[in-house]
Short mmCIF file of C-alpha atoms in Angstrom, two decimals:
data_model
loop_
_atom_site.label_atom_id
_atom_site.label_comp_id
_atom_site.label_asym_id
_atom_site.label_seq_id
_atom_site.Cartn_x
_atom_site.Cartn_y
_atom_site.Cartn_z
CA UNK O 1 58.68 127.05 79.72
CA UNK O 2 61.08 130.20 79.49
CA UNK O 3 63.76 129.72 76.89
CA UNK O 4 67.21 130.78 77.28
CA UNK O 5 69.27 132.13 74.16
CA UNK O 6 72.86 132.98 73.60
CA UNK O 7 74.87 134.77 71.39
CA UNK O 8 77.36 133.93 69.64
CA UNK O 9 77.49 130.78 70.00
CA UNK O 10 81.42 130.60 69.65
CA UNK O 11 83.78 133.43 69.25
CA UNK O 12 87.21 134.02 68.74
CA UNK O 13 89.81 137.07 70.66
CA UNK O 14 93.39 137.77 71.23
CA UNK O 15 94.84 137.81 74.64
CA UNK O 16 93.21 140.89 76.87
CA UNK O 17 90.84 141.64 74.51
CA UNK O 18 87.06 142.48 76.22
CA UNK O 19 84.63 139.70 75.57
CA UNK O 20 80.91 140.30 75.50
CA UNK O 21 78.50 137.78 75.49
CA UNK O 22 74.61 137.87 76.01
CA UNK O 23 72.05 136.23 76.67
CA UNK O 24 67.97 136.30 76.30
CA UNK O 25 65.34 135.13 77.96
CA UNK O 26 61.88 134.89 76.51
CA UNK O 27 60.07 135.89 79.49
CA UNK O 28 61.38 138.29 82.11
CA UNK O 29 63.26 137.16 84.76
CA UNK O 30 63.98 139.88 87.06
CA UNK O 31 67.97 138.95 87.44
CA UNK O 32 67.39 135.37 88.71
CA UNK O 33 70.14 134.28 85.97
CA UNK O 34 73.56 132.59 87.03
CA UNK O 35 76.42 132.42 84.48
CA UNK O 36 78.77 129.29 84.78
CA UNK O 37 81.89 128.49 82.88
CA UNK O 38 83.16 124.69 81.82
CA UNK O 39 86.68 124.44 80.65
CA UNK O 40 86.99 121.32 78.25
CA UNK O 41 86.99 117.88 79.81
CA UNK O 42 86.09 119.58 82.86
CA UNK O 43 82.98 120.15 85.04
CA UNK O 44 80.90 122.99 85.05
CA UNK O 45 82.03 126.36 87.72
CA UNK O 46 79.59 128.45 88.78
CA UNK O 47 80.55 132.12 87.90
CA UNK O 48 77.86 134.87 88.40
CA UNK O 49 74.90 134.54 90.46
CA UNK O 50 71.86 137.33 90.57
CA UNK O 51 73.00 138.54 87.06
CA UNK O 52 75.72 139.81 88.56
CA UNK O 53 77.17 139.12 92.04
CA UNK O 54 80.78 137.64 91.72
CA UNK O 55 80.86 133.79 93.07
CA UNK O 56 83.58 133.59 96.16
CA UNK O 57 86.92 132.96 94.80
CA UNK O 58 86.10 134.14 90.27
CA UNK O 59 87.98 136.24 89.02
CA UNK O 60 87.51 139.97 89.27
CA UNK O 61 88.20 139.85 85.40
CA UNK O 62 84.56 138.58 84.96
CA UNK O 63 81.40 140.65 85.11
CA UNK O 64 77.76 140.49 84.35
CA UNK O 65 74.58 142.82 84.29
CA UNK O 66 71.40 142.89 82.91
CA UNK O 67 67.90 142.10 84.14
CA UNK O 68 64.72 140.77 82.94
CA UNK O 69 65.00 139.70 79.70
CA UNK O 70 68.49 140.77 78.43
CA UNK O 71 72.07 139.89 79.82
CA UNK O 72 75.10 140.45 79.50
CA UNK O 73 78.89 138.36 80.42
CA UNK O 74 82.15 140.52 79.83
CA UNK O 75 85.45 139.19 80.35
CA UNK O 76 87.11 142.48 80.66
CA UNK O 77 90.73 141.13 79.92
CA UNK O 78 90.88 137.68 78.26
CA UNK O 79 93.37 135.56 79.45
CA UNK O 80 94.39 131.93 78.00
CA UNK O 81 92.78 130.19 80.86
CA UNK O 82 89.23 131.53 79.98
CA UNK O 83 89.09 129.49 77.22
CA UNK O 84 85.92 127.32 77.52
CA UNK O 85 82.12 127.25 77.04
CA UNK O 86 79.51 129.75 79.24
CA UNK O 87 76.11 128.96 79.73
CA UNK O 88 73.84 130.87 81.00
CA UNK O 89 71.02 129.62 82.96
CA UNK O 90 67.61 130.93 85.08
CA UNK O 91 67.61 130.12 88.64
CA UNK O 92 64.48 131.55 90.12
CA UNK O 93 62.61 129.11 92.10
CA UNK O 94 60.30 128.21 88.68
CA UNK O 95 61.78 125.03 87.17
CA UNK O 96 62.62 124.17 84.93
CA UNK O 97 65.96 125.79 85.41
CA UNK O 98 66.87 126.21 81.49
CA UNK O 99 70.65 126.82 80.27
CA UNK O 100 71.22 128.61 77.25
CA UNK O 101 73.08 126.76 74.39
CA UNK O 102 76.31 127.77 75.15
CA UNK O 103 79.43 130.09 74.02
CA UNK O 104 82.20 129.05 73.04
CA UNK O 105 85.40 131.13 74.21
CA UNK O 106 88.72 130.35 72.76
CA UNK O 107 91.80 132.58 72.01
CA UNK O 108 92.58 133.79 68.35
CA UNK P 1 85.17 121.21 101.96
CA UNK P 2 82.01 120.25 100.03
CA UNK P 3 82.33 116.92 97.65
CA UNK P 4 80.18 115.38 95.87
CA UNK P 5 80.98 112.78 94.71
CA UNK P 6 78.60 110.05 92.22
CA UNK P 7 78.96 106.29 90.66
CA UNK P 8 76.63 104.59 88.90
CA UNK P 9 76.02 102.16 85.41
CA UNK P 10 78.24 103.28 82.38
CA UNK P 11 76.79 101.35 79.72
CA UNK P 12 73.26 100.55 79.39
CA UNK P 13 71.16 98.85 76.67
CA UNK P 14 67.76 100.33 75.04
CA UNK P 15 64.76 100.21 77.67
CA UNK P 16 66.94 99.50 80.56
CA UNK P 17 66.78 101.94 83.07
CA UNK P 18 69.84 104.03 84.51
CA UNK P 19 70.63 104.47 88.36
CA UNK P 20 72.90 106.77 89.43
CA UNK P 21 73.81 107.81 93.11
CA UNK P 22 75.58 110.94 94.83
CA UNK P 23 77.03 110.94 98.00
CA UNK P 24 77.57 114.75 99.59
CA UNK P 25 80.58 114.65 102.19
CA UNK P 26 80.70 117.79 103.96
CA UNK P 27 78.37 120.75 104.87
CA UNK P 28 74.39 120.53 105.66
CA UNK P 29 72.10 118.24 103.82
CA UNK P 30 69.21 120.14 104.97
CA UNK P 31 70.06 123.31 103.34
CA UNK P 32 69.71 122.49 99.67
CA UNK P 33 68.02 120.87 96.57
CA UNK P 34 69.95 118.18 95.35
CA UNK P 35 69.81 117.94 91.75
CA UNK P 36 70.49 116.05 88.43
CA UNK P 37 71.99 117.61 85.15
CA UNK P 38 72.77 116.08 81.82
CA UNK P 39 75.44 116.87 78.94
CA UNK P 40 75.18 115.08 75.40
CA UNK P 41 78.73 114.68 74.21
CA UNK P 42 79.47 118.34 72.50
CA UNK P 43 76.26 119.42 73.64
CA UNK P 44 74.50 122.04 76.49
CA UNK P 45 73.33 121.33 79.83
CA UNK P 46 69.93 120.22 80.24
CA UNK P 47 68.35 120.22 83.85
CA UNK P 48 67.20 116.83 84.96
CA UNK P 49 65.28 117.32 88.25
CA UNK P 50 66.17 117.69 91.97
CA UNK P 51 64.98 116.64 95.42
CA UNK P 52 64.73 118.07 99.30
CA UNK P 53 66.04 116.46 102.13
CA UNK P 54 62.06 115.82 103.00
CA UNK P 55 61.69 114.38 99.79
CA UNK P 56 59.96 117.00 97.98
CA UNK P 57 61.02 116.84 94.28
CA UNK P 58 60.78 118.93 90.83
CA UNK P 59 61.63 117.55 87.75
CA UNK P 60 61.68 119.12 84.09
CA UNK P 61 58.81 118.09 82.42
CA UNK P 62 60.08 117.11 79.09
CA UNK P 63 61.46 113.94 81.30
CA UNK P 64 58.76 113.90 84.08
CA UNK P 65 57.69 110.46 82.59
CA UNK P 66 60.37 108.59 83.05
CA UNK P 67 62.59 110.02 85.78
CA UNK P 68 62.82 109.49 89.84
CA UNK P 69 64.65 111.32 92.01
CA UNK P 70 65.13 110.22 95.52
CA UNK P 71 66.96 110.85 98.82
CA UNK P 72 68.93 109.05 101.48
CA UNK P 73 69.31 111.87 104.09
CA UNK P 74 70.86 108.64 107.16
CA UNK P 75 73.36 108.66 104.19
CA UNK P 76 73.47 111.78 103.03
CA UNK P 77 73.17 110.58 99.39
CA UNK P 78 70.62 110.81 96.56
CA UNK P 79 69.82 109.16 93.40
CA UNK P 80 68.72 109.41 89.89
CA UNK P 81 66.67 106.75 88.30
CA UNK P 82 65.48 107.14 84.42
CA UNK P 83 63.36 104.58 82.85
CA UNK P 84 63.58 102.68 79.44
CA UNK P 85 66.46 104.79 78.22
CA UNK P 86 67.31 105.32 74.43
CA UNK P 87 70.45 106.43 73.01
CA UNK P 88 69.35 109.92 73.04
CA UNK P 89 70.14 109.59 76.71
CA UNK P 90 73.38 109.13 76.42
CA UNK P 91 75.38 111.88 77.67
CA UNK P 92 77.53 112.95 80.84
CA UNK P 93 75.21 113.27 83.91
CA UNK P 94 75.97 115.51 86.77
CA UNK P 95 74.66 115.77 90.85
CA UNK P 96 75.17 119.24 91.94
CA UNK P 97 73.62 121.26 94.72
CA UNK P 98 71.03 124.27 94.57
CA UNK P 99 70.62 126.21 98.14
CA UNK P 100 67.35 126.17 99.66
CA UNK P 101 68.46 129.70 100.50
CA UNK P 102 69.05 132.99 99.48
CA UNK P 103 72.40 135.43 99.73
CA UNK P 104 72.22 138.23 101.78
CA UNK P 105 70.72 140.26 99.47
CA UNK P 106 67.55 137.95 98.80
CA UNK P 107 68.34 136.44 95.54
CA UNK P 108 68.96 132.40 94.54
CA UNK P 109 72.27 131.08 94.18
CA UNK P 110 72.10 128.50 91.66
CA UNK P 111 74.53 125.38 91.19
CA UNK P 112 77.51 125.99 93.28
CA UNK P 113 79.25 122.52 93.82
CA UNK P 114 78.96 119.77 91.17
CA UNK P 115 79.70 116.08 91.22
CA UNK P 116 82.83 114.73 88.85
CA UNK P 117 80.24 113.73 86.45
CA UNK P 118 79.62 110.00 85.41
CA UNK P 119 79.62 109.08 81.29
CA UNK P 120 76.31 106.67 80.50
CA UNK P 121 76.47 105.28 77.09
CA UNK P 122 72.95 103.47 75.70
CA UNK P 123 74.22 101.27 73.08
CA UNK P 124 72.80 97.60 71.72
#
């Protein structure tokens, strides 16, 4: 099975700073990767679909790129209701469809 | 608007099995994979396994064993079944939807609505 990896796994940034965080597959995936953000207590959103095609209604503020084994998640301007977790995750039509670990997003 | 919504068994003991059921309100049943996703407390999200209107189903193989996924489509619902549970099942589980389709630009979607999420606890 492919394996998804993220790093970091938490990280800390002041108020409109740019936030960068990646993620790795072990095989390639083309960009069948979707990006999804869960606030705490809350359920998971879907962000970024395709590596990077914007979700209806996110945020302009997010972004992704990247294809087959290497990808990227910038918030270009963090804002104090970004804090929360991102997973990444592979959605080509191979299950299983494997999340990375997780990042952890809060404000410094 | 597309809910999901999902109820189920809270508290289960050691080798009893868990049952959970979604109900979709809203939108095609047709059009998707309806699917099953678990969260440890503090932990990631781990894929469960999924199911077609017709029936057809995947299911991650590291739980192939001991799960069941199956489909209601006269009630638009579906359901989760997992067999002699420990407590390393215990963790928040999650119905969500996966289009059977792609964008206009040919690539997969992924998970775009998700249930509220149901809390199963395996304790003695």
């Amino acid at each position: 099975d492919i394996q998804m990896t993220q790093s970091p796994s938490s990280l800390s940034a002041s108020v409109g700073d740019r936030v960068t965080i990646t993620c790795r597959a072990s095989q390639g995936i083309s960009n069948y990767l979707a990006w999804y953000q869960q606030k705490p207590g809350k359920v998971p959103k879907l962000l970024i679909y395709a590596a990077s095609t914007l979700q209806s209604g996110v945020s302009s503020r997010f972004s992704g790129s990247g294809s087959g084994t290497d990808f990227t998640l910038t918030i270009s301007r963090l804002q104090p209701e970004d804090v929360a977790t991102y997973y990444c995750q592979k959605c080509d039509s191979a299950p299983p469809y494997t999340f990375g670990q997780g990042t952890k997003v809060d404000i410094k | 608007q597309v809910q999901l919504q999902q109820w189920g068994a809270g508290l289960l003991k050691p080798s009893e099995t868990l049952s959970l059921t979604c109900a979709v309100y809203g939108g095609s049943f047709s059009a998707y994979y309806w699917t099953w996703i678990r969260q440890p407390p503090g932990e990631g999200l781990e894929w469960i396994g999924e199911i077609l209107h017709s029936g057809s189903t995947n299911y991650n193989p590291s739980l192939q064993s001991r799960v069941s996924v199956s489909v209601d489509p006269s009630k638009n619902q579906f359901s989760l079944r997992l067999a002699s549970v420990t407590a390393a099942d215990t963790a928040f589980y999650y119905c969500a939807r996966r289009p059977n389709y792609y964008d206009s630009s040919g690539y997969p979607i992924g998970f775009d609505i998700w249930g509220q999420g149901t809390m199963v606890t395996v304790s003695s």
